[in-house]
Short mmCIF file of C-alpha atoms and ligand atoms in Angstrom, two decimals:
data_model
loop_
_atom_site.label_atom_id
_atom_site.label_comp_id
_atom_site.label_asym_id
_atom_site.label_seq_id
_atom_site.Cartn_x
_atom_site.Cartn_y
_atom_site.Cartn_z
CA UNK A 1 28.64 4.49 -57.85
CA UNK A 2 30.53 5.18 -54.66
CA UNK A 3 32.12 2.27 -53.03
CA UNK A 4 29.64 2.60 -49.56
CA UNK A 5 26.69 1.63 -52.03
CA UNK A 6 27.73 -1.56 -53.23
CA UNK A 7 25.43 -4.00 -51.65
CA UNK A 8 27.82 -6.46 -50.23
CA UNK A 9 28.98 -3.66 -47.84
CA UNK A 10 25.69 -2.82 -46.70
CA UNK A 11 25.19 -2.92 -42.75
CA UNK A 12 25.06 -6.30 -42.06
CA UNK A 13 21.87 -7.57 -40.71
CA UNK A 14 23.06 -8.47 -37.40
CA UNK A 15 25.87 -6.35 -37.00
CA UNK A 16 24.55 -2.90 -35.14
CA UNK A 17 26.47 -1.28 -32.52
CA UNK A 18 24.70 -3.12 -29.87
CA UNK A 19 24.18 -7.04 -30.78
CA UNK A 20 20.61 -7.93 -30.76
CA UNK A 21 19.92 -11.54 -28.36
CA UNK A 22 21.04 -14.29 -28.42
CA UNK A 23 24.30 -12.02 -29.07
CA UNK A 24 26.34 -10.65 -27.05
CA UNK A 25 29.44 -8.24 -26.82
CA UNK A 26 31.19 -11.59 -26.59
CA UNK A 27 30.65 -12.02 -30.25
CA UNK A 28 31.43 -8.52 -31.54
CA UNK A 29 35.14 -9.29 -31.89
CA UNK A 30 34.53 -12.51 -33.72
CA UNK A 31 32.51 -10.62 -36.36
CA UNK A 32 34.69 -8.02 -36.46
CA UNK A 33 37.25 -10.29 -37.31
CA UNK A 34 35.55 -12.35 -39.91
CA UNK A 35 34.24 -9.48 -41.68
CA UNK A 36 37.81 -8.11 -41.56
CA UNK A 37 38.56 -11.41 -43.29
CA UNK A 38 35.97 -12.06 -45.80
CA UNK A 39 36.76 -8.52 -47.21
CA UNK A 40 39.79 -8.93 -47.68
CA UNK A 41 40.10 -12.69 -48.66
CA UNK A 42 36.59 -13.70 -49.78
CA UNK A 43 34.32 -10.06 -51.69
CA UNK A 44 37.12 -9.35 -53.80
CA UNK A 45 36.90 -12.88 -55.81
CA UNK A 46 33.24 -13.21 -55.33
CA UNK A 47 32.41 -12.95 -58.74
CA UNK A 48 35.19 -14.26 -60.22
CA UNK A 49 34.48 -17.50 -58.36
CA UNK A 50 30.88 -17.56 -59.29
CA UNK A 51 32.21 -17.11 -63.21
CA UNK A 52 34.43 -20.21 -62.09
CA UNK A 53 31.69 -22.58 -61.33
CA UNK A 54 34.47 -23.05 -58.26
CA UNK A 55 36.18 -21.73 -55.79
CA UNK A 56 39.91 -22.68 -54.52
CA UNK A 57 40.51 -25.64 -51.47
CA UNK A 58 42.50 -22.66 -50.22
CA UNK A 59 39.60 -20.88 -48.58
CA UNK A 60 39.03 -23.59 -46.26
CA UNK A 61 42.79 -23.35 -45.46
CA UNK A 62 42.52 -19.50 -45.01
CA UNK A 63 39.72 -19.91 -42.80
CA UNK A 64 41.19 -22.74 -40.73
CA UNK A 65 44.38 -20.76 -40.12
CA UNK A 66 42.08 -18.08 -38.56
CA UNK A 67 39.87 -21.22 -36.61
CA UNK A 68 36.71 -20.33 -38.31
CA UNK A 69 36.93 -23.69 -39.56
CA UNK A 70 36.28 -25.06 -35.86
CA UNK A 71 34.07 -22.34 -33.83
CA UNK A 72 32.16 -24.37 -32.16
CA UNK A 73 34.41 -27.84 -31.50
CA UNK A 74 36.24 -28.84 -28.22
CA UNK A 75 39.64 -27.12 -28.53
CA UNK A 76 41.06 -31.10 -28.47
CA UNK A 77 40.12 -31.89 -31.59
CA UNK A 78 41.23 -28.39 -33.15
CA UNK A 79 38.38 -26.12 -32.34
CA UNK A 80 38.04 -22.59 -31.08
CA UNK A 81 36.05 -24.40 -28.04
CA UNK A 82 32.75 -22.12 -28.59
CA UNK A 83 29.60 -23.09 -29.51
CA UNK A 84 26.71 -22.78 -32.18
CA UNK A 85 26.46 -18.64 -31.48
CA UNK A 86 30.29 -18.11 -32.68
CA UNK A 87 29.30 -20.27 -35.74
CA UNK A 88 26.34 -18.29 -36.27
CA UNK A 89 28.19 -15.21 -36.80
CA UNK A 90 30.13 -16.74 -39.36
CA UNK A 91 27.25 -17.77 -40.88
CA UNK A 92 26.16 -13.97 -41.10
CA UNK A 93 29.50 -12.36 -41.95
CA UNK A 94 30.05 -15.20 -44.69
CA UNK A 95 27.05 -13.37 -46.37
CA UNK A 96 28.78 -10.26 -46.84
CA UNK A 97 30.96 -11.59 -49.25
CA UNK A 98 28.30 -11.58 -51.90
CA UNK A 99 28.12 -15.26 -52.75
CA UNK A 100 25.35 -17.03 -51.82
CA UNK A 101 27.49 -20.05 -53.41
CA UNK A 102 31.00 -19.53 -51.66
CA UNK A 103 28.95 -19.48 -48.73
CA UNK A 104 26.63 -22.71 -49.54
CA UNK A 105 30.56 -24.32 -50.19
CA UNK A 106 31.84 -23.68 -46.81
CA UNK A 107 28.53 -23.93 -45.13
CA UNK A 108 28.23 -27.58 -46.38
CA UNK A 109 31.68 -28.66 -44.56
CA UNK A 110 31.18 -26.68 -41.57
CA UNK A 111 27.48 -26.69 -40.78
CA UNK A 112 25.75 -29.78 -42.38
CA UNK A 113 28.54 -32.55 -42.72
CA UNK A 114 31.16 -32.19 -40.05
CA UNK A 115 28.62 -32.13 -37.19
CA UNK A 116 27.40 -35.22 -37.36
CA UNK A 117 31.25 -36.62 -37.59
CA UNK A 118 31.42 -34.97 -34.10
CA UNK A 119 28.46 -36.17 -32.43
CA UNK A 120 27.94 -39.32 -33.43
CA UNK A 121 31.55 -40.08 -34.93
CA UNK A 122 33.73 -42.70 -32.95
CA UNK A 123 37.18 -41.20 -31.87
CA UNK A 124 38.91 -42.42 -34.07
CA UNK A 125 36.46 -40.94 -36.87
CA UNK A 126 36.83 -37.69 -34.82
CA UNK A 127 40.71 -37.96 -35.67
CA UNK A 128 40.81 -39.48 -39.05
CA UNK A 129 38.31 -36.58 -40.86
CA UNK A 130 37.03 -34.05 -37.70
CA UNK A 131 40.60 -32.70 -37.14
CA UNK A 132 41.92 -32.43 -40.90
CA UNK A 133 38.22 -30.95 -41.18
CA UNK A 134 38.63 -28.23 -38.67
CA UNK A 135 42.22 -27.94 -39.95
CA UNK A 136 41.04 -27.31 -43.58
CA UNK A 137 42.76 -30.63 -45.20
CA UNK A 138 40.02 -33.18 -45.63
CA UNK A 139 36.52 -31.18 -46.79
CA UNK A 140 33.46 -33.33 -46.27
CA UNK A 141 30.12 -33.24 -48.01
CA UNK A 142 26.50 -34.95 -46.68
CA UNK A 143 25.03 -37.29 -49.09
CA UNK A 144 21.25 -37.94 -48.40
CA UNK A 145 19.66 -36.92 -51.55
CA UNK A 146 19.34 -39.61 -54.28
CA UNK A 147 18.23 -39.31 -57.85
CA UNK A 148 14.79 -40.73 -56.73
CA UNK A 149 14.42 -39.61 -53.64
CA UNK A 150 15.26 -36.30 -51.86
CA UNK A 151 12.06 -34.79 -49.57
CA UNK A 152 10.96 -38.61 -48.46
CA UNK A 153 14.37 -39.72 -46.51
CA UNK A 154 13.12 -42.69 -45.89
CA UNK A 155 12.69 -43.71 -49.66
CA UNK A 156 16.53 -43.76 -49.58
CA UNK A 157 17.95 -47.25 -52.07
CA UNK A 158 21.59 -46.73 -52.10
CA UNK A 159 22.51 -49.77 -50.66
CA UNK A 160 25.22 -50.55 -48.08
CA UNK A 161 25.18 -54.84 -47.95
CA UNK A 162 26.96 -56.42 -45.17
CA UNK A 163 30.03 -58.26 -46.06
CA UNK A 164 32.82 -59.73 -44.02
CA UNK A 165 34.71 -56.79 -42.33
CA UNK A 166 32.52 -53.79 -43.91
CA UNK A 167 29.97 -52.96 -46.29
CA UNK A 168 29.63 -53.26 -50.02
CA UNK A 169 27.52 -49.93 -51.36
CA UNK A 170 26.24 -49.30 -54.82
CA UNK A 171 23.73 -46.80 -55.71
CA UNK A 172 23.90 -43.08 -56.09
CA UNK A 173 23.73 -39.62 -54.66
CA UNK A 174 22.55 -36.24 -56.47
CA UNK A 175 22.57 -32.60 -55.47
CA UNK A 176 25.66 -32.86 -52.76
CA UNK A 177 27.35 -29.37 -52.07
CA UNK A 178 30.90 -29.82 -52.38
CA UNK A 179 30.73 -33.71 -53.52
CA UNK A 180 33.08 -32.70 -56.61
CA UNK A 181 36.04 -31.71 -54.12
CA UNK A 182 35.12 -33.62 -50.88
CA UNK A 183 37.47 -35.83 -49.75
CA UNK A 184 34.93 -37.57 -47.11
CA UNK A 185 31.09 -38.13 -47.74
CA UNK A 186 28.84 -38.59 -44.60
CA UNK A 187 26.34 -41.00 -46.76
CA UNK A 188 23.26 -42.01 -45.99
CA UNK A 189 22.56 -45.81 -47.22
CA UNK A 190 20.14 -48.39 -46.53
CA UNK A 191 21.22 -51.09 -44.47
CA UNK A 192 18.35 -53.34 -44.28
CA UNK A 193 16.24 -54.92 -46.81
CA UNK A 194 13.21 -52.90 -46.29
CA UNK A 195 15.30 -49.12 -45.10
CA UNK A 196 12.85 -46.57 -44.09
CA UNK A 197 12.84 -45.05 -40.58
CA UNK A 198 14.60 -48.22 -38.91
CA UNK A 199 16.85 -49.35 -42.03
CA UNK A 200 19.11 -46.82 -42.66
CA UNK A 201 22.62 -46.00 -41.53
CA UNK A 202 25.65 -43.68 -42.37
CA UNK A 203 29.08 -44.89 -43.76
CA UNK A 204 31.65 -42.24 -44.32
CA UNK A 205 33.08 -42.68 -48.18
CA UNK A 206 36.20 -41.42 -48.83
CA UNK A 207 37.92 -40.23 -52.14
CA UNK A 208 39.63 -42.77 -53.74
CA UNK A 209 37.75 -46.14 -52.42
CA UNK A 210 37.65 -48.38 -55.31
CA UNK A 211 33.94 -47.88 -57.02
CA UNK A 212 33.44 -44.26 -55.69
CA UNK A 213 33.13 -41.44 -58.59
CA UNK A 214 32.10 -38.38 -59.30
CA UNK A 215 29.51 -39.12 -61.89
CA UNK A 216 28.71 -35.80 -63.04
CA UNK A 217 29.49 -31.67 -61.97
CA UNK A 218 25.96 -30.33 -61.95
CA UNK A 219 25.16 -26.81 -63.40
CA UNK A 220 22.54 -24.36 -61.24
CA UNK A 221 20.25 -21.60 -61.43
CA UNK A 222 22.97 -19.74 -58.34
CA UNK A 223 25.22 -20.95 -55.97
CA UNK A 224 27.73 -21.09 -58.99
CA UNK A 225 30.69 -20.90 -56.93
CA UNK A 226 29.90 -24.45 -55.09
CA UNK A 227 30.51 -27.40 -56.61
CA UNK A 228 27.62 -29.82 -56.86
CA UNK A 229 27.20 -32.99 -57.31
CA UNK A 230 25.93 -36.71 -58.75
CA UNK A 231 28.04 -39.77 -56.71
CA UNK A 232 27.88 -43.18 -57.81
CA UNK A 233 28.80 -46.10 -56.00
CA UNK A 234 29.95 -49.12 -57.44
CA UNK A 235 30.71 -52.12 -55.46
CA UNK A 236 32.59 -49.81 -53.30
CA UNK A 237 34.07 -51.78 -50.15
CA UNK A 238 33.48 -49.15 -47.01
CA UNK A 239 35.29 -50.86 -44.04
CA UNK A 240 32.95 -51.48 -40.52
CA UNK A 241 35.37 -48.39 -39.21
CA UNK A 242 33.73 -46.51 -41.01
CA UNK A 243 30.13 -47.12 -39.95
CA UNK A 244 28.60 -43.46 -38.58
CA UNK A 245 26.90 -43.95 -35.73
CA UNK A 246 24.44 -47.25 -34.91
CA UNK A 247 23.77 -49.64 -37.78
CA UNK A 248 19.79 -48.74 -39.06
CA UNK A 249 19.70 -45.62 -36.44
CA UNK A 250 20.28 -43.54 -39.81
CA UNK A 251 17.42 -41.73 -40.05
CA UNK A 252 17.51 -39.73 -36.54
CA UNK A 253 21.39 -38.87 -37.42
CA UNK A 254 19.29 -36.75 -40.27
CA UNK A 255 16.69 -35.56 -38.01
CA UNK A 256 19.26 -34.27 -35.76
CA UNK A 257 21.38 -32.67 -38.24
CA UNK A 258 18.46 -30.66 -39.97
CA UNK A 259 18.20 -28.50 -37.00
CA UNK A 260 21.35 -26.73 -37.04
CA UNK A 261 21.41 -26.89 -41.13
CA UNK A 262 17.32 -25.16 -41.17
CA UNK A 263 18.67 -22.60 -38.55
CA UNK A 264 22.07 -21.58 -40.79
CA UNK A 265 19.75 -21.28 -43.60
CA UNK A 266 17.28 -19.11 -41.85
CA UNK A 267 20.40 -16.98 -40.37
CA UNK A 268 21.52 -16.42 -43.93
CA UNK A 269 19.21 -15.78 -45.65
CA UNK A 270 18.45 -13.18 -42.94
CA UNK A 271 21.80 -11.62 -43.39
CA UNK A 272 20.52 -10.94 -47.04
CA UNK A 273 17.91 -9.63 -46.93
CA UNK A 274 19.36 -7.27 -44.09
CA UNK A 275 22.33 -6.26 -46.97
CA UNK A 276 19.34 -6.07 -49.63
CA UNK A 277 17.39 -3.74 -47.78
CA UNK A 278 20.44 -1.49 -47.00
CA UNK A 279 21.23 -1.06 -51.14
CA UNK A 280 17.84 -1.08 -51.63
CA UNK A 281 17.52 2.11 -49.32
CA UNK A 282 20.85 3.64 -50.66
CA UNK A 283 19.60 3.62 -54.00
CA UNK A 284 16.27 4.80 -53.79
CA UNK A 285 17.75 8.02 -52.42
CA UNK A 286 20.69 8.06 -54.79
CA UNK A 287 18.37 7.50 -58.06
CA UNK A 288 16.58 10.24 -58.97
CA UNK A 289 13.42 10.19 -61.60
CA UNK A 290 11.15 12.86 -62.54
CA UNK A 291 13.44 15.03 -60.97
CA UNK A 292 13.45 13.59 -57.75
CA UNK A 293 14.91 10.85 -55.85
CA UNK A 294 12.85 7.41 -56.44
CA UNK A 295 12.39 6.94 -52.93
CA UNK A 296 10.22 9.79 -52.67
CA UNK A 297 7.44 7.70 -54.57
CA UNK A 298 5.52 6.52 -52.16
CA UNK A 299 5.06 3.14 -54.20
CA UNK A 300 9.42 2.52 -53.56
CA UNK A 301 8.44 3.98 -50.06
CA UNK A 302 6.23 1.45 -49.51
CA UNK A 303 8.39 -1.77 -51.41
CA UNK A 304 11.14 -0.91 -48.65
CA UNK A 305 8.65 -0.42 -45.54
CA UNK A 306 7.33 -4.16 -46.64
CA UNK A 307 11.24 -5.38 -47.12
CA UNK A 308 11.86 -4.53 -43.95
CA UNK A 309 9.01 -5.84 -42.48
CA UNK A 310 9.61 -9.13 -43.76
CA UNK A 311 13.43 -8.58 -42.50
CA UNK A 312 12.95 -7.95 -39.11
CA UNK A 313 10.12 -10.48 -38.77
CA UNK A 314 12.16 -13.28 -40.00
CA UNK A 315 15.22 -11.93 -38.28
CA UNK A 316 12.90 -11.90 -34.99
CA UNK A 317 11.94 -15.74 -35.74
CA UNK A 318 15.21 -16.63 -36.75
CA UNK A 319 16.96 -15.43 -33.28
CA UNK A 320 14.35 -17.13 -31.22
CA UNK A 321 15.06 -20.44 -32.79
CA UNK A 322 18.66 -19.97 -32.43
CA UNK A 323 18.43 -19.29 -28.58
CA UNK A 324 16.46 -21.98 -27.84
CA UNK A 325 18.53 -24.56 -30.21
CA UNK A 326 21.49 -23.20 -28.66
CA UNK A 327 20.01 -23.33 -24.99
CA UNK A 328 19.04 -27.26 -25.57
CA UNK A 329 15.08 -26.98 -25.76
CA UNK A 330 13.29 -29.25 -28.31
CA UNK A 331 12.95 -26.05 -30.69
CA UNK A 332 11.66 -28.35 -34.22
CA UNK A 333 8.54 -26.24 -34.19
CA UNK A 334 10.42 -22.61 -34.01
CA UNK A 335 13.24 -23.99 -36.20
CA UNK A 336 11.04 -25.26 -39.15
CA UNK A 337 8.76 -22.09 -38.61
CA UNK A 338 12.20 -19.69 -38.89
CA UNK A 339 12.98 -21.33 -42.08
CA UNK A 340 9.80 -21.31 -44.21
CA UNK A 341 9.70 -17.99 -43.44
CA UNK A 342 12.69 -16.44 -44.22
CA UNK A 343 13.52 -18.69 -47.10
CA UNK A 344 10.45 -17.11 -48.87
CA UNK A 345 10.68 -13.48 -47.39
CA UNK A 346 14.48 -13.88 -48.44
CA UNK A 347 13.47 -14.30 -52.58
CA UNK A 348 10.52 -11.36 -52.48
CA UNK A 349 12.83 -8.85 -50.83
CA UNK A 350 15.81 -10.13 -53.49
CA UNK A 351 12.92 -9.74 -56.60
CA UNK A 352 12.01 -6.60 -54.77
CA UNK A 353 15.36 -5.16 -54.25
CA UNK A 354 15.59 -5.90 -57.84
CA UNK A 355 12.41 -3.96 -58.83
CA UNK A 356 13.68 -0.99 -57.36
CA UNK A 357 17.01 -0.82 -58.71
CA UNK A 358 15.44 -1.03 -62.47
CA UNK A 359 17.57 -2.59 -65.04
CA UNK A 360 20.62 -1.71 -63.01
CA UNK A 361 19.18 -4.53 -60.65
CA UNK A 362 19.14 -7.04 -63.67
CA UNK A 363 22.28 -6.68 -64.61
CA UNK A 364 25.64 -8.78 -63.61
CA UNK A 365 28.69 -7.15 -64.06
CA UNK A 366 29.74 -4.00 -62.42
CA UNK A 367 29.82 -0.76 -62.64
CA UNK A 368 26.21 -1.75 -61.80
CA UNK A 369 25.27 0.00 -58.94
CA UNK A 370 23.28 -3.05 -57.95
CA UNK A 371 26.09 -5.31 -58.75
CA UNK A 372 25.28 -8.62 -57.07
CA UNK A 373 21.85 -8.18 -56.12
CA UNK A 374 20.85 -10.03 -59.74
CA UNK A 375 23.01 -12.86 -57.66
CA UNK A 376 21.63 -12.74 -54.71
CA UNK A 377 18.08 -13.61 -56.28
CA UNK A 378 19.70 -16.62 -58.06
CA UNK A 379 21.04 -17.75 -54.98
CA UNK A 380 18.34 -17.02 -52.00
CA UNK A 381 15.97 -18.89 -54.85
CA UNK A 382 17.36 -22.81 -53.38
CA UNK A 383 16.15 -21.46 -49.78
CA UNK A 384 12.54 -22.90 -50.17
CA UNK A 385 13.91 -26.01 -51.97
CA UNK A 386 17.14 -26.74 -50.21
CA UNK A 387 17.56 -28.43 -46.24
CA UNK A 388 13.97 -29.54 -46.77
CA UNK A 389 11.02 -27.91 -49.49
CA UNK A 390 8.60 -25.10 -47.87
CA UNK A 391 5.63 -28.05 -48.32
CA UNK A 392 7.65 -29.92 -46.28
CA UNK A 393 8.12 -27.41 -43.55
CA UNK A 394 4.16 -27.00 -43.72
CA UNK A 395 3.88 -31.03 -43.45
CA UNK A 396 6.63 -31.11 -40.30
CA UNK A 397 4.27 -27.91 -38.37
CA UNK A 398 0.61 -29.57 -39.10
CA UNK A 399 2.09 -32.39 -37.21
CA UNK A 400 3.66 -30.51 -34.78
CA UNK A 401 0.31 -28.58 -34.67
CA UNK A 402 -1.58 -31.86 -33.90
CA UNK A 403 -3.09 -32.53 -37.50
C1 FAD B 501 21.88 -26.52 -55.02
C2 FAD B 501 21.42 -27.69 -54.16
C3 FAD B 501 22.27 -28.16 -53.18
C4 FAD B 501 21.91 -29.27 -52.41
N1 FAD B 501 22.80 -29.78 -51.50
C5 FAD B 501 22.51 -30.98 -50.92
C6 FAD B 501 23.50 -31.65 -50.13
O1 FAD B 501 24.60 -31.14 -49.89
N2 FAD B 501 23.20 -32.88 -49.63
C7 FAD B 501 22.00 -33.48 -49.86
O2 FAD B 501 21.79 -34.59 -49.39
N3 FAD B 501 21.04 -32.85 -50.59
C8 FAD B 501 21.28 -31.64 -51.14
N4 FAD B 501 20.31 -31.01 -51.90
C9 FAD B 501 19.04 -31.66 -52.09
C10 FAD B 501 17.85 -30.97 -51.43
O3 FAD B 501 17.87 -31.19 -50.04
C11 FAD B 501 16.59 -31.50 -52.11
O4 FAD B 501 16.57 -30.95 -53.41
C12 FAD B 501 15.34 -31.15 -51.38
O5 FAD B 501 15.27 -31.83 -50.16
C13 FAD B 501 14.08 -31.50 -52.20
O6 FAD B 501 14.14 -32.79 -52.69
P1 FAD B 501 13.89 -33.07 -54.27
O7 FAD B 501 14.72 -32.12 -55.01
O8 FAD B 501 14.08 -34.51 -54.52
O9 FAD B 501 12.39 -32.67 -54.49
P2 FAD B 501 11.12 -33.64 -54.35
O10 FAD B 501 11.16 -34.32 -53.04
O11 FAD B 501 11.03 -34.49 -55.56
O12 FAD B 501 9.94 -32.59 -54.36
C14 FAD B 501 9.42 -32.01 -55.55
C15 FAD B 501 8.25 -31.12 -55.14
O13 FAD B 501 7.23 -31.92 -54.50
C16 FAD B 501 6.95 -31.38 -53.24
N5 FAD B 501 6.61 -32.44 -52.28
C17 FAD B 501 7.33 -33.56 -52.00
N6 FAD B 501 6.74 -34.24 -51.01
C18 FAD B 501 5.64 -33.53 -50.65
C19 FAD B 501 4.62 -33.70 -49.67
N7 FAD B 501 4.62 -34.74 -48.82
N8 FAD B 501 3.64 -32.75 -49.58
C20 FAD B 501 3.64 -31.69 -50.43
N9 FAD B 501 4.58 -31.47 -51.36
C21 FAD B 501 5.56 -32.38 -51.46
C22 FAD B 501 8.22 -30.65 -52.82
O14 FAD B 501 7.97 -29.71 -51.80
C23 FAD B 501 8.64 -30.05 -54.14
O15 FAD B 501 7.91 -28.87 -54.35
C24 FAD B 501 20.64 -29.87 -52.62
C25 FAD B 501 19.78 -29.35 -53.57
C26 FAD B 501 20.16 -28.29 -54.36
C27 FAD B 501 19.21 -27.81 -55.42
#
């Protein structure tokens, strides 16, 4: 197998000569310089890491010492002073190192659990866990999902009780990306009686509070590379500094934050399939059967016309939520829409991709000419589940559809 065919370095999705809207030139030196970086850093331990069930607090170091870390904060607290654009690239050059986990790891700090430190976080939160954060010293995780509750937020029971000068919490949290090494969890608790919509509230728990463990390093279908896991609380004292935004305004803090989190999905899972399609392609005329290559079959012809089909369309979705998230509109509708869609089209063109390449596709290790792609299924396979289920998404757009 030459080198050029190895999926990871497939063209990535968003990354032609001319950048495709909401781009701009603007952005082609960023990704130039965090593909740069993830090949050289990131692809080359990629499977190792995934093997690993881990992979080193160094990354976020690495990537803070190039301010990937902080894109899209004020440059006072750290940041690059951009905004959610510059972190979208990252979100689609991150792909191309070939980890859907390594890229669920760093996503977790830098898309779903540091932005609500900065927009709802006092100053001092900003300074106690935003600029270690962007600096790569304190990772953070987001804790909403429990062991009895994850798609009905409201049903949250970990409970924070008020006490003189804090909170006492006990309960538990399951699923949380990056909860084995986070030093900070954004957690959501219920601060009233009753919780729900109006009762619940965000503390931020940090390692070491007396009470706070890591019950349990959960194993996965993919994402092997991030660590996730099961959080229990025990009598654990969480000082009234530490109280995330307004007491029982909880549940909009997680309204808020699924925006950005449904459209980093959507943007990676559209950088897959992009890189899928481009193996996908490269092997069909590379492979040769019955004395010719495969994709002269019409029925591989026509696999890869419907791949990219469901590429471009969910790249075309995807985009359009992005620019109107990043130019302020209400964009919930476009958003949710963006991520059914290519959370779904992102696992048939993976099982696809697969098809095509024949056993080569089903196997792990290289020299595999379709070394990854077996990895890439695991991993695109949370998309429907993961930052809210696709019956979910259907629930949130038949009530955004009036019904
Ligand atoms: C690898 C991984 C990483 C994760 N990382 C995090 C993290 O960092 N932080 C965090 O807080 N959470 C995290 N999650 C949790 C994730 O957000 C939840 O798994 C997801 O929201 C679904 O919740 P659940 O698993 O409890 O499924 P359930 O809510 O129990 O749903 C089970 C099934 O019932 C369906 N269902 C539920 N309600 C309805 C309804 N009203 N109508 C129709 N169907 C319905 C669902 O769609 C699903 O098919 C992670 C999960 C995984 C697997």
């Amino acid at each position: 197998m030459s080198e050029a065919r190895e999926f990871t370095k497939g063209v990535p999705a968003a990354a032609g000569s001319r950048p495709l809207p909401p781009f701009a030139d603007e952005h082609q030196d960023l990704r130039a310089s965090i593909r740069r970086f993830v090949e050289k850093e990131l692809r080359p331990h990629a499977a190792e890491w995934d093997d690993e069930r881990w992979f080193p607090n160094e990354v976020f170091a690495k990537l803070a010492a190039n301010g990937f870390l902080g894109l899209k904060y004020p440059e006072r607290y750290g940041g690059e002073g951009g905004d959610y654009l510059h972190d979208a690239v990252l979100i689609e050059e991150l792909g191309g190192a070939g980890s859907g986990g390594l890229a669920a790891g760093i996503g977790a700090h830098v898309n779903i659990a540091t932005p609500p430190i900065f927009k709802f976080g006092t100053e001092d939160q900003k300074q106690r866990f935003l600029v270690p954060g962007i600096r790569g010293e304190k990772i953070a995780a987001l804790g909403i999902t429990e062991p009895g509750t994850g798609s009905d937020v409201a049903g949250i029971r970990t409970q924070a009780k008020r006490v003189d000068g804090g909170w006492v919490v006990n309960g538990s949290k399951t699923f949380i990306t990056g909860g084995v090494r986070a030093d900070v969890v954004v957690t959501a608790v219920k601060t009233s009686e009753e919780g729900g919509h109006g009762g619940l509230s965000f503390l931020l728990i940090e390692k070491g509070m007396d009470g706070f463990t890591v019950s349990k390093k959960l194993e996965k279908l993919g994402w092997h590379a991030s660590d996730t896991a099961e959080l229990a609380f025990q009598d654990v004292f969480v000082p009234d500094e530490n109280l995330l935004g307004e007491e029982n305004r909880g549940f909009y803090l997680i309204v808020a934050n699924f925006q950005w989190e449904r459209i980093a999905m959507a943007l990676g899972a559209v950088a897959a399939m992009g890189r899928l399609l481009d193996a996908s392609v490269a092997y069909a005329l590379e492979r040769e059967a019955f004395g010719r290559p495969i994709g002269k079959f019409q029925a591989i012809r026509h696999k890869v016309a419907t791949m990219a089909t469901k590429f471009e369309a969910s790249r075309a979705l995807t985009y359009h939520a992005l620019r109107l998230f990043h130019e302020g509109h209400d964009a919930i509708r476009e958003v949710t829409m963006a991520k059914l869609l290519s959370q779904r089209a992102a696992c048939e063109v993976a099982d696809e991709a697969i098809q095509i390449h024949g056993g080569a596709g089903y196997m792990k290790a290289p020299p595999s000419a379709a070394s990854g792609i077996e990895r890439a299924a695991r991993d695109l396979r949370l998309g429907p589940i993961g930052g809210g289920t696709d019956e979910i998404m259907k629930e949130i757009l038949g009530r955004q559809l009036g019904l």
